[in-house]
PDB file of C-alpha atoms in Angstrom:
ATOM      1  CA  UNK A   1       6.119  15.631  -4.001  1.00 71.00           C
ATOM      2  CA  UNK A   2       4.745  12.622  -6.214  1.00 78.00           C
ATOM      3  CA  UNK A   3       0.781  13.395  -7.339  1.00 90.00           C
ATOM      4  CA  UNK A   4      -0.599   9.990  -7.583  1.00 97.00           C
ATOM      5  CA  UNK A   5      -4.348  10.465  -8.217  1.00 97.00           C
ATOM      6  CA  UNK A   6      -7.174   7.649  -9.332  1.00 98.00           C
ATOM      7  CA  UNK A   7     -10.781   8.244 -10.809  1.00 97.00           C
ATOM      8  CA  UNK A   8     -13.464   8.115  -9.594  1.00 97.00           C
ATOM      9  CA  UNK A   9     -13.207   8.607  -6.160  1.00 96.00           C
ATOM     10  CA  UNK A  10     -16.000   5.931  -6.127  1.00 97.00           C
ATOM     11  CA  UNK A  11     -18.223   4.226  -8.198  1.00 96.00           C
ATOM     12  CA  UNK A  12     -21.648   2.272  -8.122  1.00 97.00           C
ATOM     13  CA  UNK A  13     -22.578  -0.361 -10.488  1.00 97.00           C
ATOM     14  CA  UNK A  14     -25.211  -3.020 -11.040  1.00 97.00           C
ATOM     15  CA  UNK A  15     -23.749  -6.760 -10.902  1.00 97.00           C
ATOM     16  CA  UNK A  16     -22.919  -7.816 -14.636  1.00 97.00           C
ATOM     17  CA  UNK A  17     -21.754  -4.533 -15.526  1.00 97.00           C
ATOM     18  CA  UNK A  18     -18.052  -3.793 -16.752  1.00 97.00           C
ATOM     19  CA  UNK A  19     -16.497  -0.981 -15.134  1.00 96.00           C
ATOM     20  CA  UNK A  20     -12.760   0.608 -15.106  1.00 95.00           C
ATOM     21  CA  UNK A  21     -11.293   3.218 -13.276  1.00 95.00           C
ATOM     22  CA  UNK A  22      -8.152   5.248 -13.989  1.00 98.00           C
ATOM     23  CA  UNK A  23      -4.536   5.822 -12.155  1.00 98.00           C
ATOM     24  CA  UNK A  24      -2.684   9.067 -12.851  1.00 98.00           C
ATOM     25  CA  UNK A  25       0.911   9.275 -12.031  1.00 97.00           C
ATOM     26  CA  UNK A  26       4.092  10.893 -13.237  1.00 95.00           C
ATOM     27  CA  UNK A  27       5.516  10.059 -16.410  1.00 91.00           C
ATOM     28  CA  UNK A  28       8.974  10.314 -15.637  1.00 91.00           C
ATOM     29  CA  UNK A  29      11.357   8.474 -13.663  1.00 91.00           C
ATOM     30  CA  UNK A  30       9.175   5.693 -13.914  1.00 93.00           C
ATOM     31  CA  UNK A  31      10.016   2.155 -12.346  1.00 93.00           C
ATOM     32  CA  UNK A  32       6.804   0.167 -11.858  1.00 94.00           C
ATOM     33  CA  UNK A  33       3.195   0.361 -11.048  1.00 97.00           C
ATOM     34  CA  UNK A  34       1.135  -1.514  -9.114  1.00 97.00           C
ATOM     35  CA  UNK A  35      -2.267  -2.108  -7.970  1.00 98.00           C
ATOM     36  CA  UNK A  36      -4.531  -3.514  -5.295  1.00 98.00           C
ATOM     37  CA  UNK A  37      -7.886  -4.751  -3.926  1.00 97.00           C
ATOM     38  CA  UNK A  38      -8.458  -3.827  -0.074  1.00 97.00           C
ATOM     39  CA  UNK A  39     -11.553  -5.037   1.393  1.00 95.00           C
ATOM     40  CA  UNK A  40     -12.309  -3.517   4.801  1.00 89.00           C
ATOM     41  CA  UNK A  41     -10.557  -5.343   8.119  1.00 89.00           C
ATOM     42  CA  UNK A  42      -8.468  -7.816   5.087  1.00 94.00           C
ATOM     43  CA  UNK A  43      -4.881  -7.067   3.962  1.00 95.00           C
ATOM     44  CA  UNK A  44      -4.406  -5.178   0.533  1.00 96.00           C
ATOM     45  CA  UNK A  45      -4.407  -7.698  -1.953  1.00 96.00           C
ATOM     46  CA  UNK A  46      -1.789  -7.743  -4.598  1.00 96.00           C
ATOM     47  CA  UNK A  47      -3.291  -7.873  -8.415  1.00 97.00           C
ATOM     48  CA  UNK A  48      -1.077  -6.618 -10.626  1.00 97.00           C
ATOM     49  CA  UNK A  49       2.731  -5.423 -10.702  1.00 96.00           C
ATOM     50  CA  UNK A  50       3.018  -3.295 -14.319  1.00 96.00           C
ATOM     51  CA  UNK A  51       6.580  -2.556 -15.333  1.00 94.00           C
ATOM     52  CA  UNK A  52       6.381  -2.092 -19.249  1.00 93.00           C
ATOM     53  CA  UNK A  53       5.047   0.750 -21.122  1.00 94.00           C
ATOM     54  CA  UNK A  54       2.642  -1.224 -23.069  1.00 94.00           C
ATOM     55  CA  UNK A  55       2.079  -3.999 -20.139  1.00 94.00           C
ATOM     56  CA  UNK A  56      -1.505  -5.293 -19.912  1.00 97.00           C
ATOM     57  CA  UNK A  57      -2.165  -8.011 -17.559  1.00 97.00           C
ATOM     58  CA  UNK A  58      -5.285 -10.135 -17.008  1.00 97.00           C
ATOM     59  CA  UNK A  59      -6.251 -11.943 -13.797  1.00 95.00           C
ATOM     60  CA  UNK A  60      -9.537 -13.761 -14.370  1.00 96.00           C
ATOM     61  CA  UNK A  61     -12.357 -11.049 -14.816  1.00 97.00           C
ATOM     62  CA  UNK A  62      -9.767  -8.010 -13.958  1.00 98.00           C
ATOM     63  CA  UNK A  63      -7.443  -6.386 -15.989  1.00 98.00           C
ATOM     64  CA  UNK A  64      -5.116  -3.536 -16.403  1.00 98.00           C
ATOM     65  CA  UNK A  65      -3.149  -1.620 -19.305  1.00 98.00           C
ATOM     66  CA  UNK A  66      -0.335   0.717 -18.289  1.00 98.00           C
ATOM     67  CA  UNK A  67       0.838   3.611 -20.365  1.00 97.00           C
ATOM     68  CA  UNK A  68       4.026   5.551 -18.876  1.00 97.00           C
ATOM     69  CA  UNK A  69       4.834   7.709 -21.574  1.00 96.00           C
ATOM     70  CA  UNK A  70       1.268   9.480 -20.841  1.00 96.00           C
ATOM     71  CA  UNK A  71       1.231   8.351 -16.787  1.00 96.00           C
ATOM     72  CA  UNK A  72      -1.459   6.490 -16.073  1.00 97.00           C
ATOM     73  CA  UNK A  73      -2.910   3.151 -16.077  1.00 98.00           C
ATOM     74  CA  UNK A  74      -6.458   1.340 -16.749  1.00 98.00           C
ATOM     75  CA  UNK A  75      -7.882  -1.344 -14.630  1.00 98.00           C
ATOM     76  CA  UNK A  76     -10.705  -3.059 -16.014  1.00 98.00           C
ATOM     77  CA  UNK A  77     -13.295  -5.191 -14.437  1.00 98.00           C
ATOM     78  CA  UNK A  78     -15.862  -7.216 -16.862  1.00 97.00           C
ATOM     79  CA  UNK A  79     -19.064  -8.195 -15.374  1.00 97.00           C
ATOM     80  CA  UNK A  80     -18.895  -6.963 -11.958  1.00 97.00           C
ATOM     81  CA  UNK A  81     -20.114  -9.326  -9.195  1.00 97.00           C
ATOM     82  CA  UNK A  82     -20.745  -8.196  -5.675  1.00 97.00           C
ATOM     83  CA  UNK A  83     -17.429  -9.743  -4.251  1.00 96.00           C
ATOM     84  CA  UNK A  84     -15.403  -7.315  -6.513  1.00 97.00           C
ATOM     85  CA  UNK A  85     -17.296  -4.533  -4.005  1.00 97.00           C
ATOM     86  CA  UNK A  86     -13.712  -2.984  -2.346  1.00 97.00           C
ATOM     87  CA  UNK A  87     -11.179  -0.115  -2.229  1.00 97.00           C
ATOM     88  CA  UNK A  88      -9.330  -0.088  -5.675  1.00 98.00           C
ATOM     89  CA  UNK A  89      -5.919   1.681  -4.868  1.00 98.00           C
ATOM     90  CA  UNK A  90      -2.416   1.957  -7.190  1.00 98.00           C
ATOM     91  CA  UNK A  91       0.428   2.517  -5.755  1.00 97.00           C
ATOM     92  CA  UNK A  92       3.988   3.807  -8.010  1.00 96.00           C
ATOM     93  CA  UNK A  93       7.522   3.366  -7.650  1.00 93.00           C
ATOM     94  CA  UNK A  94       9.840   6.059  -8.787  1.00 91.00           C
ATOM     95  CA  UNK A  95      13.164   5.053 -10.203  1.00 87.00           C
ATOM     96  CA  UNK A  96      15.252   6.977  -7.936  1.00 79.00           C
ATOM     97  CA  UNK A  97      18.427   4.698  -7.451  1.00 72.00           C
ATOM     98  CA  UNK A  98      18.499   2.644  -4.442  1.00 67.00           C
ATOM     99  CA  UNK A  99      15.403   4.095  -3.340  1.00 66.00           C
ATOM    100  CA  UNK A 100      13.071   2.843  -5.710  1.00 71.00           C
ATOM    101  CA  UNK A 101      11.125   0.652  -3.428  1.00 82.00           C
ATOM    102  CA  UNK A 102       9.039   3.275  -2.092  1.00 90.00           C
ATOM    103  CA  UNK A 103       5.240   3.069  -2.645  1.00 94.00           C
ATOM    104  CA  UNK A 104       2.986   6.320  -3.405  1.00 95.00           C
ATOM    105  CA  UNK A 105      -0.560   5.728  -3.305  1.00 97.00           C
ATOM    106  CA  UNK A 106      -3.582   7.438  -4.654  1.00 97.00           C
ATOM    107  CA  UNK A 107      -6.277   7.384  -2.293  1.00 96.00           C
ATOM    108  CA  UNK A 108      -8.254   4.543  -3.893  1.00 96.00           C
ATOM    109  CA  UNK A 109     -11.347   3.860  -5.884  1.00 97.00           C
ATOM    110  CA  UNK A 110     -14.277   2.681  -4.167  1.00 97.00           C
ATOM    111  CA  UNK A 111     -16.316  -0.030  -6.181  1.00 98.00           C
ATOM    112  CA  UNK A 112     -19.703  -1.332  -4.641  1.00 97.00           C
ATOM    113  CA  UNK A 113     -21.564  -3.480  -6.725  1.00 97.00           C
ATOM    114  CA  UNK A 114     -25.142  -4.034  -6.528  1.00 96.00           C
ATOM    115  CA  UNK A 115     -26.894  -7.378  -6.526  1.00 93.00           C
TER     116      UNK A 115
ATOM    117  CA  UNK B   1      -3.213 -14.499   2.749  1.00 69.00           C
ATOM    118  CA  UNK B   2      -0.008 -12.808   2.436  1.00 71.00           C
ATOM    119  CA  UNK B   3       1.908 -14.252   5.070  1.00 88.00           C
ATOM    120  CA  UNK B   4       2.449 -10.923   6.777  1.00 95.00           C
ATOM    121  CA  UNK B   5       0.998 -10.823  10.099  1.00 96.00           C
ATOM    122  CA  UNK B   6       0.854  -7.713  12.247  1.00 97.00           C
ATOM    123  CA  UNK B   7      -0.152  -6.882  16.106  1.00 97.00           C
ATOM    124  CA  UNK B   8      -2.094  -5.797  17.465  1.00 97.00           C
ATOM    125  CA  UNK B   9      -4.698  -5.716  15.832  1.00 97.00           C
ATOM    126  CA  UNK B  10      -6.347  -2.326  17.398  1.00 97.00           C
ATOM    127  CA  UNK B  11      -5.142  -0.329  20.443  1.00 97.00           C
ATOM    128  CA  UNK B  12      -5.692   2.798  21.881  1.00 98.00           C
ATOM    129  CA  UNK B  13      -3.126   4.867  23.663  1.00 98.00           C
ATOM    130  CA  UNK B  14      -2.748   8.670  25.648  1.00 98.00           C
ATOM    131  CA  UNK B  15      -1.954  11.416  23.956  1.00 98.00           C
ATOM    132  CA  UNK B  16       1.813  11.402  25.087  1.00 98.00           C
ATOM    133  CA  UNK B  17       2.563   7.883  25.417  1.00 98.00           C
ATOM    134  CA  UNK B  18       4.699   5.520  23.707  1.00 98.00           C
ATOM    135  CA  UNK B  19       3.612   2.383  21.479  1.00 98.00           C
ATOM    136  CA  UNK B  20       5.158  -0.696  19.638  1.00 98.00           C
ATOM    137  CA  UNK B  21       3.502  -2.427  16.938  1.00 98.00           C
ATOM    138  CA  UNK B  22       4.901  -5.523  15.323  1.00 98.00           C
ATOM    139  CA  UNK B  23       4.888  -6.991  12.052  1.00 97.00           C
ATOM    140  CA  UNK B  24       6.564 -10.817  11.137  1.00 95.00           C
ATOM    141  CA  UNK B  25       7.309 -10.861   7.286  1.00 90.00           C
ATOM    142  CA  UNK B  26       6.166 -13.252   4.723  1.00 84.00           C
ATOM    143  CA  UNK B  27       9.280 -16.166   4.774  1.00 82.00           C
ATOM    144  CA  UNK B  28      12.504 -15.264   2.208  1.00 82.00           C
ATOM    145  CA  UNK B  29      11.764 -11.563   2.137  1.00 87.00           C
ATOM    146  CA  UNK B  30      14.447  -9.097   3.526  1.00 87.00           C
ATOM    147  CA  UNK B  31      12.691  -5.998   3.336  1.00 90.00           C
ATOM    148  CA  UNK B  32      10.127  -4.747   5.306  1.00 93.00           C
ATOM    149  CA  UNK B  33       8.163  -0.986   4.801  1.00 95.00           C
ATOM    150  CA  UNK B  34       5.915   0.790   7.516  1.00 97.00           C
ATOM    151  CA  UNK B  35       2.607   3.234   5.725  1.00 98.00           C
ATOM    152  CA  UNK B  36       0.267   4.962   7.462  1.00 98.00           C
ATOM    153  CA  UNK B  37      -2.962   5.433   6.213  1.00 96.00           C
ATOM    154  CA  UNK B  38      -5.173   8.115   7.874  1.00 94.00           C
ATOM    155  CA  UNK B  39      -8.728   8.710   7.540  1.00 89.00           C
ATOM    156  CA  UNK B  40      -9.346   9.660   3.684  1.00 88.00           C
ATOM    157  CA  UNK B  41      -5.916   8.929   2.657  1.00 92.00           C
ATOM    158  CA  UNK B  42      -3.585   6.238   0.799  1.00 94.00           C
ATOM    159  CA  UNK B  43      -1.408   4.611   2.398  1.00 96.00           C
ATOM    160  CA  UNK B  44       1.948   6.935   3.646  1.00 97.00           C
ATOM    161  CA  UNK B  45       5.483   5.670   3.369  1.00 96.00           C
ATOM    162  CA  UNK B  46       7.199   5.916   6.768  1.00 97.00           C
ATOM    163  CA  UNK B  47      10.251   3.699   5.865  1.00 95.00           C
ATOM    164  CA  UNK B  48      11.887   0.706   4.987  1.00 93.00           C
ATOM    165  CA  UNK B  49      14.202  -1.433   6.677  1.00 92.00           C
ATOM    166  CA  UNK B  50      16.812  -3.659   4.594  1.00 89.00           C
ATOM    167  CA  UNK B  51      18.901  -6.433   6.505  1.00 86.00           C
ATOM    168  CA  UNK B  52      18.523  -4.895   9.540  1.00 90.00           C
ATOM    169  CA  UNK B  53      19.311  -0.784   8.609  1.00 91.00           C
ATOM    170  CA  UNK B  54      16.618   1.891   7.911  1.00 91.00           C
ATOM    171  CA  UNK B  55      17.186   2.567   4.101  1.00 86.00           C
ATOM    172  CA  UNK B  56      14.775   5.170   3.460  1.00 89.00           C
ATOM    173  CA  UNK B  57      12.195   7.469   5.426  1.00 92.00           C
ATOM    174  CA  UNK B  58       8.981   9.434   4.133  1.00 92.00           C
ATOM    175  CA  UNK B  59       8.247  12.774   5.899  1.00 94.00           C
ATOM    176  CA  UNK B  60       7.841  11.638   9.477  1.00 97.00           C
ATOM    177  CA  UNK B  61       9.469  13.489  12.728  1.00 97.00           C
ATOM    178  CA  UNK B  62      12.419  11.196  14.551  1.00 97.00           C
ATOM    179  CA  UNK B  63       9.688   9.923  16.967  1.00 98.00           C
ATOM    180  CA  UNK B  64       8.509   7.795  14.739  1.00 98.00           C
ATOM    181  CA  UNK B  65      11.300   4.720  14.494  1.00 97.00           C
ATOM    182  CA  UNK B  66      11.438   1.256  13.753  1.00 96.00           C
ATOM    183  CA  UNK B  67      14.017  -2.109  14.221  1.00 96.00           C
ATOM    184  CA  UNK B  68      14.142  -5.052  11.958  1.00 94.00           C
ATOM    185  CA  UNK B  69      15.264  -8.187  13.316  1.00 92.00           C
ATOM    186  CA  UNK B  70      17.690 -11.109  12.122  1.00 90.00           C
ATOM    187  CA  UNK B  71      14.113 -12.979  11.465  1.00 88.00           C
ATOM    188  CA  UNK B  72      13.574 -10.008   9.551  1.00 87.00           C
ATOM    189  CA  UNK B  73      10.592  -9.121  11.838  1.00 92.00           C
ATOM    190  CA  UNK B  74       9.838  -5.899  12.886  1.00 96.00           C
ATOM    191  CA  UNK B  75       9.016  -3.198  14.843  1.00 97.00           C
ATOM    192  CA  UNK B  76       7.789   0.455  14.300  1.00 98.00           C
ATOM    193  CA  UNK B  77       7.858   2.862  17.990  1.00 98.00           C
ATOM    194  CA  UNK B  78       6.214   5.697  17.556  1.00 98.00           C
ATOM    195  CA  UNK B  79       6.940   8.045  21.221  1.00 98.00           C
ATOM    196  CA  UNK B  80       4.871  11.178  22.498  1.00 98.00           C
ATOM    197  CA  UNK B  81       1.884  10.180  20.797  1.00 98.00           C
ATOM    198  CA  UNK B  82      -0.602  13.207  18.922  1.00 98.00           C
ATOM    199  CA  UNK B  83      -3.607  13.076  18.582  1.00 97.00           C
ATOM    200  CA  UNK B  84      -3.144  12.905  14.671  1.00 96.00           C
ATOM    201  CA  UNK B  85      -1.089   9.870  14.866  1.00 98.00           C
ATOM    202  CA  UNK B  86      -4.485   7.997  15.233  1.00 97.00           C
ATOM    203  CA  UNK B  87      -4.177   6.298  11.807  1.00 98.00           C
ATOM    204  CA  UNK B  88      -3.828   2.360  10.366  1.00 98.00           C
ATOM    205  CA  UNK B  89      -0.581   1.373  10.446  1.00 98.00           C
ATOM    206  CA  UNK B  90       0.364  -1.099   7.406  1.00 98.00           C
ATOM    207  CA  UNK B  91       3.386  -3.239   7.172  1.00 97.00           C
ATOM    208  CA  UNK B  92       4.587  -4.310   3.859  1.00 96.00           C
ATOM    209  CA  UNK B  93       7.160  -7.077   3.218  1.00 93.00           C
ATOM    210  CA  UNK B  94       9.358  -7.802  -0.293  1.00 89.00           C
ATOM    211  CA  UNK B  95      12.009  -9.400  -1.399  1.00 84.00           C
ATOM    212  CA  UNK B  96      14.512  -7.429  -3.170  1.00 72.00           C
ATOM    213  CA  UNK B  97      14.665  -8.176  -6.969  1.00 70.00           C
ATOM    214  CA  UNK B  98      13.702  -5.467  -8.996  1.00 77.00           C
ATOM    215  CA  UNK B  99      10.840  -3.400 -10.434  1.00 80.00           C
ATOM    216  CA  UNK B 100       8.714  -6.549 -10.860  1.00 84.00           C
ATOM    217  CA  UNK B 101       8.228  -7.829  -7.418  1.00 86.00           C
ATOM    218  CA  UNK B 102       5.111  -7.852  -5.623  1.00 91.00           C
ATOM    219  CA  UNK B 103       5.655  -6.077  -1.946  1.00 93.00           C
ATOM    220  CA  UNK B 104       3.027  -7.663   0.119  1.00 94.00           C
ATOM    221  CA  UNK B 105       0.717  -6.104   3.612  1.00 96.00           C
ATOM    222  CA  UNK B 106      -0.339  -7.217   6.596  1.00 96.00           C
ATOM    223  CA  UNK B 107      -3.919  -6.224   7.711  1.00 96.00           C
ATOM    224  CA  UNK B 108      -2.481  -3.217   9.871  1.00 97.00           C
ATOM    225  CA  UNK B 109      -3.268  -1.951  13.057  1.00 98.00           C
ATOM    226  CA  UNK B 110      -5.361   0.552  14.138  1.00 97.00           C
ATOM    227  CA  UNK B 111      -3.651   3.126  16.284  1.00 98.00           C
ATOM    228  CA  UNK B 112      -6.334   5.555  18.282  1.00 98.00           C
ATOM    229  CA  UNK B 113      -4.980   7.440  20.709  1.00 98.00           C
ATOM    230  CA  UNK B 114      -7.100   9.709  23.057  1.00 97.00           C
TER     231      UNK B 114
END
């Protein structure tokens, strides 16, 4: 059984602050890593497919470092703003052969940011 | 917007009965996964379906099967519904080229059943 587990569980922060949460997963058999942004009653939203020990990718005020050696993975939000208030959740694929399209999920980070 | 739709949107079925739900994929992508995501949870892996085959299943009982279609729609049936199967149920479409492509979801559908 895969152990994919994010801190914290959830997380309150004033509008402007920077904030980053933390993705735990196995460091073997690795194949990719990815996260998302879930709103409630809205489809997951794709941010960030991380393949590359090393990887860090930016997408406007969020961003994300990946370290697979160690298992886990850093995503990074600078100067929260209430619209950034959602579910947090990564999700990793284990190289497995042809069955390396599964998704495991941690059970998500939840971010509310105060005006 | 992800291009996935899924429907319904929210149902609620007898403990015992049988339900479809139904996902279209976003256009060009072959493979289509069903999660479940229950109250507290992440999102489960029930399987995925690949050009029309099941090509993988998480830890779910027979009951729960699915079809894709030459659109590469889908379906996932879940029969003799329990009371635990009460849960969102997320479809997820991709296309198949390797460790670096994004696998998209619908909005789900929330499954109660009574």
């Amino acid at each position: 059984i895969l152990n994919v587990e994010q801190s914290p569980q959830s997380l309150h922060v004033q509008e402007g602050d920077s904030t980053n949460f933390t993705c735990s997963f196995p460091s073997s058999n690795f194949y990719a890593l990815h996260w998302y942004r879930w709103e409630t009653a809205k489809s997951p939203e794709a941010l960030f497919v991380m393949t590359l020990n090393g990887d860090e990718k930016k997408k406007g005020r969020i961003s994300a470092t990946l370290n697979t050696k160690e298992g886990y993975s850093y995503l990074y939000i600078k100067g929260s703003q209430p619209e950034d208030s959602a579910t947090y959740l990564c999700a990793f694929r284990k190289n497995s052969g042809g069955s390396n399209y599964k998704l495991t999920f941690g059970k998500g980070t939840l971010l509310t940011v105060n005006p | 917007e992800t291009g996935v739709t899924q429907s319904p949107t929210h149902l609620i079925k007898t403990r015992g009965q049988q339900v479809t739900l139904r996902c279209s994929s976003q256009s060009g992508h072959n493979t289509v996964s069903w999660y479940q995501q229950a109250l507290g949870q992440g999102p489960q892996f029930i399987f995925q379906y690949y050009r029309e085959e099941e090509n993988g299943r998480g830890n779910f009982p027979p009951r729960f099967s699915g079809l894709q279609f030459p659109n590469y729609s889908s379906e996932l049936n879940v029969n003799a519904l329990e009371l635990d199967d009460s849960a969102l149920y997320l479809c997820a479409s991709s296309s198949v080229s390797g460790p670096g492509n994004t696998i998209y979801f619908g909005e789900g559908s929330w499954l109660t059943v009574v």
